[in-house]
Coordinates of N, CA and C in Angstrom, one line a residue:
M1 N 4.3 -11.7 20.8 CA 4.5 -11.7 19.6 C 3.8 -10.5 18.9
S2 N 4.6 -9.7 18.1 CA 3.7 -8.7 17.4 C 3.1 -9.2 16.0
E3 N 2.1 -8.5 15.4 CA 1.5 -8.8 14.4 C 2.0 -7.7 13.2
I4 N 2.2 -8.3 11.9 CA 2.4 -7.4 10.7 C 1.3 -7.2 10.0
V5 N 1.0 -6.0 10.1 CA -0.3 -5.5 9.3 C 0.1 -4.6 8.1
V6 N -0.4 -4.9 6.9 CA -0.1 -4.2 5.9 C -1.5 -3.4 5.8
Q7 N -1.4 -1.9 5.5 CA -2.2 -0.9 5.3 C -1.8 -0.2 4.0
A8 N -3.2 -0.3 3.3 CA -3.0 0.3 1.9 C -4.2 1.0 1.3
Y9 N -4.2 1.9 0.5 CA -5.2 2.4 -0.3 C -5.2 1.9 -1.5
V10 N -6.2 1.4 -2.1 CA -6.2 0.7 -3.3 C -7.6 0.9 -4.3
T11 N -7.4 0.9 -5.4 CA -8.5 1.2 -6.4 C -9.4 -0.1 -6.6
L12 N -10.4 -0.2 -7.2 CA -11.1 -1.3 -7.6 C -10.2 -2.3 -8.6
D13 N -9.4 -1.7 -9.3 CA -8.7 -2.6 -10.2 C -7.4 -3.2 -9.4
G14 N -7.3 -2.7 -8.2 CA -6.1 -3.3 -7.4 C -4.9 -2.5 -7.2
V15 N -4.9 -1.1 -8.0 CA -3.7 -0.1 -7.9 C -3.5 0.3 -6.7
V16 N -2.1 0.3 -6.1 CA -1.9 0.9 -5.0 C -0.7 2.1 -5.2
Q17 N -0.3 2.1 -6.4 CA 1.1 3.1 -6.7 C 0.3 4.4 -6.8
G18 N 1.3 5.3 -6.1 CA 1.2 6.6 -6.0 C 0.1 7.5 -5.6
G19 N -0.6 6.8 -4.6 CA -1.8 7.6 -4.2 C -1.7 8.7 -3.5
G20 N -0.6 9.1 -2.8 CA -0.4 10.3 -1.9 C -0.3 11.5 -2.6
G21 N 0.4 11.5 -3.8 CA 1.0 12.6 -4.4 C 1.2 12.5 -6.0
P22 N 1.5 13.4 -6.7 CA 1.8 13.4 -8.2 C 3.2 12.8 -8.5
H23 N 4.3 13.1 -7.4 CA 5.5 12.4 -7.6 C 5.9 11.5 -6.8
E24 N 4.9 10.8 -6.0 CA 5.2 9.8 -5.0 C 6.1 8.7 -5.8
D25 N 5.3 8.1 -6.8 CA 6.0 6.9 -7.3 C 5.4 7.1 -8.8
D26 N 6.3 7.7 -9.9 CA 6.1 7.7 -11.2 C 6.8 6.6 -11.9
D27 N 6.9 5.3 -11.4 CA 7.6 4.4 -12.2 C 7.0 4.1 -13.3
G28 N 7.4 3.7 -14.3 CA 6.9 3.2 -15.5 C 5.9 4.4 -16.3
G29 N 6.2 5.5 -15.9 CA 5.4 6.8 -16.4 C 4.1 6.7 -15.9
F30 N 3.8 6.4 -14.5 CA 2.5 6.3 -13.8 C 1.7 7.7 -14.1
P31 N 0.7 7.9 -14.7 CA 0.2 9.2 -15.0 C -0.9 9.6 -13.8
H32 N -1.0 8.9 -12.9 CA -2.3 9.2 -12.0 C -2.0 9.4 -10.5
G33 N -0.7 9.9 -10.3 CA 0.0 10.0 -9.2 C -1.1 11.1 -8.3
G34 N -1.3 10.6 -7.0 CA -2.1 11.5 -6.3 C -3.8 11.1 -6.3
W35 N -4.2 10.0 -6.8 CA -5.4 9.6 -7.0 C -6.2 9.6 -5.6
A36 N -5.7 9.1 -4.6 CA -6.2 9.0 -3.5 C -6.4 10.1 -2.7
A37 N -5.3 11.0 -2.8 CA -5.4 12.2 -2.1 C -6.4 13.5 -2.9
D38 N -6.4 13.2 -4.2 CA -7.4 14.1 -4.9 C -8.9 13.5 -4.6
Y39 N -9.2 12.3 -4.4 CA -10.5 11.9 -4.2 C -10.9 12.2 -2.8
D40 N -9.9 12.1 -1.8 CA -10.3 12.4 -0.4 C -10.9 14.2 -0.7
A41 N -10.0 14.8 -1.1 CA -9.9 16.3 -1.1 C -11.3 16.6 -2.0
E42 N -11.7 15.8 -2.8 CA -13.0 16.2 -3.3 C -14.4 15.6 -2.7
H43 N -14.2 14.6 -2.0 CA -15.4 13.7 -1.6 C -15.2 13.6 0.0
G44 N -14.1 14.1 0.5 CA -14.0 14.0 2.2 C -13.6 12.9 2.6
G45 N -12.6 12.8 3.7 CA -12.0 11.6 4.0 C -11.9 11.6 5.6
D46 N -12.8 12.5 6.2 CA -12.5 12.8 7.7 C -12.7 11.4 8.5
D47 N -13.8 10.5 7.8 CA -14.2 9.6 8.8 C -13.1 8.5 8.6
Y48 N -12.6 8.3 7.4 CA -11.3 7.3 7.3 C -10.2 7.9 8.0
G49 N -9.8 9.1 8.2 CA -8.8 9.7 9.1 C -9.0 9.3 10.5
N50 N -10.1 9.2 10.9 CA -10.4 8.8 12.3 C -10.1 7.4 12.8
L51 N -10.4 6.6 11.5 CA -9.9 5.1 11.7 C -8.6 5.0 11.9
V52 N -7.8 5.6 10.9 CA -6.5 5.5 10.8 C -5.6 5.9 12.1
A53 N -6.1 7.0 12.8 CA -5.8 7.5 13.9 C -6.0 6.5 14.8
E54 N -7.0 5.9 14.9 CA -7.2 4.9 15.9 C -6.0 3.8 16.0
W55 N -6.1 3.1 14.6 CA -5.1 2.1 14.3 C -3.9 2.5 14.7
E56 N -3.2 3.8 14.0 CA -1.7 4.1 14.5 C -1.5 4.3 15.8
S57 N -2.7 4.3 16.6 CA -2.3 4.4 18.1 C -1.6 3.0 18.7
R58 N -1.7 1.7 17.6 CA -1.3 0.7 18.2 C 0.0 0.3 17.7
T59 N 0.6 1.1 16.6 CA 1.7 1.1 16.0 C 3.0 1.1 17.0
D60 N 3.6 -0.1 16.9 CA 4.8 -0.2 17.7 C 6.2 -0.3 17.0
A61 N 6.0 -0.6 15.6 CA 7.2 -0.3 14.7 C 6.8 -0.3 13.3
L62 N 7.5 0.5 12.4 CA 7.3 0.3 11.0 C 8.4 -0.6 10.2
L63 N 7.6 -1.3 9.2 CA 8.3 -2.2 8.3 C 8.2 -1.6 6.7
L64 N 9.2 -1.1 6.3 CA 9.4 -0.1 5.2 C 10.1 -0.7 4.0
G65 N 9.6 -0.6 2.6 CA 10.8 -0.6 1.5 C 11.4 0.6 1.4
R66 N 12.6 0.6 0.5 CA 13.4 1.8 0.3 C 12.5 3.0 0.1
R67 N 11.7 3.0 -1.1 CA 11.0 4.1 -1.5 C 10.0 4.8 -0.5
T68 N 9.2 3.9 0.2 CA 8.4 4.2 1.3 C 9.0 5.0 2.4
Y69 N 10.2 4.4 2.7 CA 11.1 5.1 3.9 C 11.6 6.4 3.4
E70 N 11.9 6.3 2.2 CA 12.5 7.7 2.1 C 11.3 8.8 1.9
I71 N 10.3 8.6 1.3 CA 9.0 9.4 1.6 C 8.5 9.9 2.7
F72 N 8.5 8.7 3.8 CA 8.2 9.1 5.1 C 9.3 9.8 5.8
A73 N 10.6 9.5 5.7 CA 11.7 10.2 6.3 C 11.7 11.8 6.0
G74 N 11.5 12.1 4.7 CA 11.1 13.5 4.3 C 10.1 14.1 4.5
S75 N 9.2 13.5 5.2 CA 7.8 14.1 5.8 C 7.8 13.8 7.5
W76 N 7.3 12.7 7.5 CA 7.1 12.3 9.2 C 8.5 12.7 10.0
G77 N 9.6 12.4 9.1 CA 10.9 12.5 9.9 C 11.4 13.7 10.0
V78 N 10.9 14.9 9.2 CA 11.2 16.3 9.4 C 10.1 17.1 9.9
W79 N 8.8 16.8 10.0 CA 7.8 17.8 10.4 C 7.6 17.9 11.9
D80 N 7.0 19.0 12.3 CA 7.1 19.6 13.5 C 6.5 18.6 14.5
E81 N 6.9 18.1 15.6 CA 6.5 17.3 16.3 C 5.4 18.0 17.4
G82 N 5.6 19.3 17.4 CA 4.5 20.1 18.2 C 3.2 20.6 17.4
A83 N 3.1 20.0 16.2 CA 2.3 20.5 15.3 C 0.6 20.1 16.0
D84 N -0.5 20.7 15.8 CA -1.7 20.4 16.3 C -2.2 19.0 15.7
G85 N -3.1 18.5 16.5 CA -3.8 17.4 16.0 C -3.1 16.2 15.5
F86 N -3.9 15.4 14.6 CA -3.1 14.0 14.5 C -1.7 14.1 13.5
T87 N -1.5 15.2 12.9 CA -0.2 15.3 12.3 C 0.9 15.3 13.4
G88 N 0.7 16.1 14.4 CA 1.8 16.2 15.3 C 1.9 14.9 16.1
E89 N 0.7 14.3 16.4 CA 0.6 12.9 17.1 C 1.4 12.0 16.3
L90 N 1.1 12.0 15.1 CA 1.5 10.8 14.2 C 3.1 11.0 14.1
T91 N 3.5 12.3 14.1 CA 5.1 12.6 13.9 C 5.8 12.3 15.2
R92 N 5.1 12.3 16.2 CA 5.8 12.1 17.5 C 6.1 10.5 17.6
R93 N 4.9 9.9 17.1 CA 4.9 8.3 17.2 C 5.9 8.0 16.4
Y94 N 6.0 8.1 15.1 CA 6.6 7.7 14.1 C 8.3 8.2 14.5
N95 N 8.5 9.2 15.1 CA 9.9 9.4 15.3 C 10.4 8.5 16.5
R96 N 9.6 7.9 17.3 CA 10.0 7.2 18.6 C 9.9 5.6 18.1
V97 N 9.1 5.2 17.6 CA 8.9 3.6 17.2 C 10.3 3.3 16.2
P98 N 10.8 2.1 16.2 CA 11.8 1.6 15.4 C 11.2 1.6 13.9
K99 N 11.9 1.8 13.1 CA 11.7 1.6 11.5 C 12.6 0.7 11.0
Y100 N 12.1 -0.3 10.5 CA 13.0 -1.4 10.0 C 12.8 -1.3 8.4
V101 N 13.9 -1.1 7.6 CA 14.1 -0.8 6.2 C 14.6 -2.1 5.4
A102 N 14.0 -2.4 4.5 CA 14.3 -3.4 3.5 C 14.9 -2.8 2.2
S103 N 16.2 -2.8 2.2 CA 16.7 -2.1 0.8 C 18.1 -2.8 0.3
R104 N 18.1 -3.0 -0.9 CA 19.3 -3.5 -1.4 C 20.5 -2.3 -1.8
T105 N 19.9 -1.2 -1.6 CA 20.9 0.0 -2.1 C 21.3 1.0 -1.0
L106 N 20.4 0.9 -0.1 CA 20.6 2.1 1.1 C 21.9 1.3 2.1
T107 N 22.9 2.4 2.2 CA 23.6 1.8 3.2 C 23.9 2.8 4.6
E108 N 23.2 3.9 4.5 CA 22.7 4.8 5.6 C 21.5 5.1 5.8
L109 N 20.9 5.3 7.0 CA 19.6 5.7 7.1 C 19.8 7.0 8.3
S110 N 19.3 8.0 8.1 CA 19.2 9.4 8.5 C 18.2 9.6 9.8
W111 N 17.1 9.1 9.5 CA 15.7 9.1 10.4 C 16.2 8.4 11.6
V112 N 15.7 9.2 12.9 CA 16.3 8.5 14.0 C 15.5 7.1 14.1
N113 N 16.2 6.3 15.0 CA 15.5 5.2 15.2 C 15.1 4.1 13.9
S114 N 16.2 4.2 13.0 CA 15.9 3.6 11.7 C 17.1 2.3 11.9
H115 N 16.6 1.3 11.3 CA 17.4 0.1 11.3 C 17.3 -0.7 9.9
L116 N 18.4 -0.8 9.4 CA 18.5 -1.4 7.7 C 18.5 -2.9 8.3
L117 N 17.6 -3.5 7.6 CA 17.8 -5.1 7.4 C 18.7 -5.9 6.8
G118 N 18.9 -6.9 7.1 CA 20.2 -7.5 6.4 C 19.8 -8.2 5.2
P119 N 20.9 -8.9 4.6 CA 20.1 -9.7 3.3 C 19.2 -10.9 3.6
D120 N 19.4 -11.5 4.8 CA 18.2 -12.5 4.9 C 17.0 -11.8 5.6
L121 N 16.4 -11.1 4.7 CA 15.1 -10.4 5.1 C 14.1 -11.1 6.0
V122 N 13.8 -12.3 5.3 CA 12.7 -13.1 6.2 C 13.1 -13.4 7.6
A123 N 14.3 -13.7 7.6 CA 14.7 -14.2 9.0 C 14.8 -13.0 9.9
D124 N 15.2 -12.0 9.4 CA 15.1 -10.7 10.1 C 13.5 -10.3 10.5
V125 N 12.6 -10.5 9.7 CA 11.3 -10.0 9.8 C 10.5 -11.1 10.8
R126 N 11.1 -12.4 10.8 CA 10.4 -13.1 11.8 C 11.1 -12.8 13.2
R127 N 12.3 -12.5 13.3 CA 12.5 -11.9 14.6 C 11.8 -10.6 14.9
I128 N 11.8 -9.7 14.2 CA 11.0 -8.8 14.7 C 9.3 -8.9 15.0
R129 N 8.9 -9.9 14.4 CA 7.5 -10.5 14.6 C 7.4 -11.3 16.0
E130 N 8.6 -11.9 16.3 CA 8.6 -12.7 17.6 C 8.9 -11.6 18.8
Q131 N 9.1 -10.4 18.6 CA 9.3 -9.5 19.7 C 8.0 -9.2 20.3
P132 N 7.9 -9.0 21.6 CA 6.5 -8.3 22.3 C 6.3 -7.1 21.7
G133 N 5.0 -7.0 21.5 CA 4.5 -5.8 20.9 C 3.1 -5.9 20.3
R134 N 2.6 -4.7 19.8 CA 1.1 -4.7 19.1 C 1.2 -4.9 17.6
E135 N 1.3 -3.9 16.9 CA 1.3 -4.0 15.3 C 2.8 -3.4 14.8
V136 N 3.2 -4.3 13.8 CA 4.4 -3.6 13.0 C 3.7 -3.3 11.9
R137 N 3.5 -2.0 11.3 CA 2.9 -1.5 10.2 C 3.6 -1.3 8.8
V138 N 3.1 -2.1 7.9 CA 3.8 -2.0 6.6 C 2.7 -1.1 5.7
W139 N 3.4 -0.1 5.3 CA 2.6 0.9 4.2 C 3.5 0.8 2.9
G140 N 2.7 1.0 1.9 CA 3.3 0.9 0.5 C 4.2 -0.5 0.2
S141 N 5.3 -0.2 -0.4 CA 6.3 -1.3 -0.5 C 5.6 -2.6 -1.0
T142 N 5.2 -2.5 -2.5 CA 4.5 -3.9 -2.9 C 5.8 -4.9 -3.0
E143 N 6.8 -4.8 -3.2 CA 7.7 -5.7 -3.5 C 7.9 -6.3 -2.1
L144 N 8.0 -5.6 -1.0 CA 8.2 -6.2 0.4 C 6.9 -7.0 0.6
V145 N 5.7 -6.6 0.5 CA 4.3 -6.9 0.7 C 4.3 -8.4 0.3
R146 N 5.0 -8.7 -1.1 CA 4.8 -10.0 -1.9 C 5.9 -10.9 -1.2
T147 N 7.1 -10.3 -0.8 CA 8.0 -11.2 0.0 C 7.3 -12.0 1.3
L148 N 6.8 -10.8 2.0 CA 6.1 -11.2 3.3 C 5.0 -12.2 3.1
G149 N 4.1 -12.2 1.9 CA 3.1 -12.9 1.7 C 3.4 -14.1 1.3
E150 N 4.8 -14.5 0.5 CA 5.2 -15.8 0.2 C 5.6 -16.5 1.2
R151 N 5.8 -15.8 2.4 CA 6.5 -16.5 3.5 C 5.5 -16.6 4.8
D152 N 4.2 -16.3 4.4 CA 3.2 -16.4 5.3 C 3.4 -15.4 6.8
L153 N 3.9 -14.1 6.3 CA 4.3 -13.6 7.5 C 3.3 -12.2 7.6
V154 N 2.1 -12.0 7.0 CA 1.2 -11.0 7.0 C 0.0 -11.5 7.8
D155 N 0.0 -10.9 9.0 CA -1.3 -11.3 9.8 C -2.5 -10.7 9.5
E156 N -2.6 -9.5 8.8 CA -3.7 -8.6 8.5 C -3.4 -7.8 7.4
Y157 N -4.7 -7.6 6.3 CA -4.5 -6.5 5.5 C -5.5 -5.7 6.0
R158 N -5.2 -4.4 5.8 CA -6.3 -3.2 6.1 C -6.4 -2.6 4.8
L159 N -7.5 -2.5 4.1 CA -7.4 -2.1 2.7 C -8.7 -0.9 2.6
A160 N -8.1 0.3 2.1 CA -9.3 1.3 1.9 C -9.5 1.3 0.5
V161 N -10.6 0.7 -0.2 CA -11.0 0.5 -1.6 C -11.6 1.7 -1.9
Y162 N -11.0 2.5 -2.9 CA -11.5 3.3 -3.6 C -12.3 3.1 -4.9
P163 N -13.4 3.8 -4.8 CA -14.3 3.7 -6.1 C -13.8 4.3 -7.6
L164 N -12.6 3.8 -7.7 CA -12.0 4.2 -8.9 C -11.3 2.9 -9.7
V165 N -11.2 3.2 -10.8 CA -10.5 2.2 -11.9 C -9.6 3.1 -12.6
L166 N -8.2 2.8 -12.5 CA -7.3 3.4 -13.1 C -6.7 2.8 -14.4
G167 N -6.7 1.4 -14.3 CA -6.3 0.7 -15.7 C -4.7 0.5 -15.7
T168 N -3.9 1.2 -14.9 CA -2.6 0.9 -15.0 C -2.1 1.1 -13.8
G169 N -0.8 0.7 -13.4 CA 0.0 0.9 -12.1 C 0.2 -0.3 -11.2
K170 N 1.2 -0.2 -10.5 CA 1.3 -1.3 -9.6 C 0.3 -1.8 -8.8
R171 N 0.4 -3.2 -8.7 CA -1.0 -3.6 -7.8 C -0.4 -4.3 -6.6
L172 N -1.4 -4.4 -5.7 CA -0.9 -4.8 -4.2 C -0.7 -6.3 -4.4
F173 N -1.6 -7.0 -5.3 CA -1.4 -8.4 -5.5 C -1.2 -8.7 -7.0
T174 N -0.1 -9.0 -7.3 CA 0.4 -9.2 -8.7 C 0.2 -10.8 -9.1
A175 N 0.4 -10.8 -10.3 CA 0.3 -12.1 -10.9 C 1.2 -13.0 -10.3
G176 N 1.0 -14.3 -9.7 CA 1.8 -15.2 -9.2 C 2.0 -15.0 -7.7
F177 N 1.0 -14.2 -7.2 CA 1.2 -14.0 -5.7 C 0.9 -15.2 -5.1
T178 N 1.4 -15.7 -3.9 CA 1.1 -17.0 -3.1 C -0.5 -16.9 -2.9
P179 N -1.2 -18.2 -3.2 CA -2.4 -18.1 -2.6 C -2.7 -18.2 -1.1
S180 N -3.5 -17.4 -0.7 CA -3.8 -17.4 0.7 C -5.4 -17.3 1.1
T181 N -5.7 -17.5 2.2 CA -7.1 -17.4 2.5 C -7.3 -16.7 3.8
F182 N -8.0 -15.3 3.7 CA -8.2 -14.6 4.9 C -9.9 -14.4 4.9
M183 N -10.1 -14.3 6.1 CA -11.6 -13.9 6.5 C -11.8 -12.3 6.7
L184 N -12.9 -11.8 6.7 CA -13.2 -10.5 6.8 C -13.6 -10.2 8.2
A185 N -12.6 -9.6 9.0 CA -12.8 -9.4 10.2 C -13.9 -8.2 10.5
E186 N -13.7 -7.0 9.8 CA -14.3 -5.7 10.0 C -14.7 -5.0 8.7
T187 N -15.7 -4.4 8.3 CA -15.7 -3.3 7.3 C -16.5 -2.1 7.7
W188 N -16.0 -1.1 7.0 CA -16.7 0.2 7.3 C -16.9 0.8 5.8
P189 N -18.2 0.8 5.5 CA -18.6 1.9 4.3 C -18.5 3.2 4.8
L190 N -17.5 4.0 3.8 CA -17.5 5.4 4.3 C -18.4 6.3 3.6
S191 N -18.8 7.5 4.0 CA -19.8 8.4 3.6 C -19.0 9.0 2.3
S192 N -17.9 9.0 2.1 CA -17.1 9.2 0.8 C -17.2 8.2 -0.2
G193 N -17.8 7.2 -0.2 CA -17.8 6.1 -1.2 C -16.6 5.0 -0.9
V194 N -15.5 5.3 -0.2 CA -14.5 4.4 0.0 C -15.1 3.2 1.2
V195 N -14.6 1.9 0.8 CA -14.8 1.2 1.9 C -13.7 0.5 2.7
V196 N -13.7 0.3 3.9 CA -12.3 0.1 4.4 C -12.7 -1.4 4.9
S197 N -11.9 -2.3 4.8 CA -12.1 -3.5 5.3 C -10.7 -4.1 5.9
R198 N -10.9 -5.0 7.1 CA -9.7 -5.5 7.9 C -10.0 -7.2 7.2
Y199 N -9.0 -7.7 7.0 CA -8.9 -9.3 6.5 C -7.7 -9.8 7.4
R200 N -8.1 -10.9 8.1 CA -7.2 -11.6 8.8 C -7.0 -13.2 8.4
R201 N -5.7 -13.6 8.8 CA -5.5 -15.1 8.3 C -6.5 -15.7 9.3
R202 N -7.3 -16.8 8.9 CA -8.2 -17.5 9.5 C -7.6 -18.2 10.9
D203 N -6.3 -18.4 11.0 CA -5.7 -19.0 11.9 C -5.2 -17.9 13.1
R204 N -5.5 -16.7 12.6 CA -5.0 -15.5 13.6 C -6.1 -14.9 14.0
T205 N -7.2 -15.2 14.1 CA -8.4 -14.4 14.5 C -8.3 -14.1 15.9

């Protein structure tokens, strides 16, 4: 059985919106796009990058919402597989693993090995999770994460908590999110001030 692993950059006040770039997700007029990338550029993010590289070596599939899929398809999906270092390595991996996409609007997917999930999203995800493998990685996609959480389909959250308060933006855990109990499996305080933690369901340690 595979595991559903949600990986996210998050602020102290729980915001996950638009951390990677100024125009990544400006829904609601979000004014802080690129906050995580800007912080890493100022304070250094190499030690976190090494953790992510190790985790991504376990990725056997991606599970993405529409917006995150389009961002990834326009970056990892077109970047040079022959690039040096982690960029080339992850580009090759992401091109080869299956990408499962939850969307009500997309009808065609251009990125190689991409698969559009059907109207019964929960049943499709359960079938994916039952397949042999290691980790099915979820990046971004707050609506998708909430749906998975409501159905007890998240095995682990991997959160990089940045010492920032933005005061506005989409949050990973919104009002009405299904109550759940997790245990702290590991934590790493990084030299940049970011704290990375793994939280697992108690029955899945």
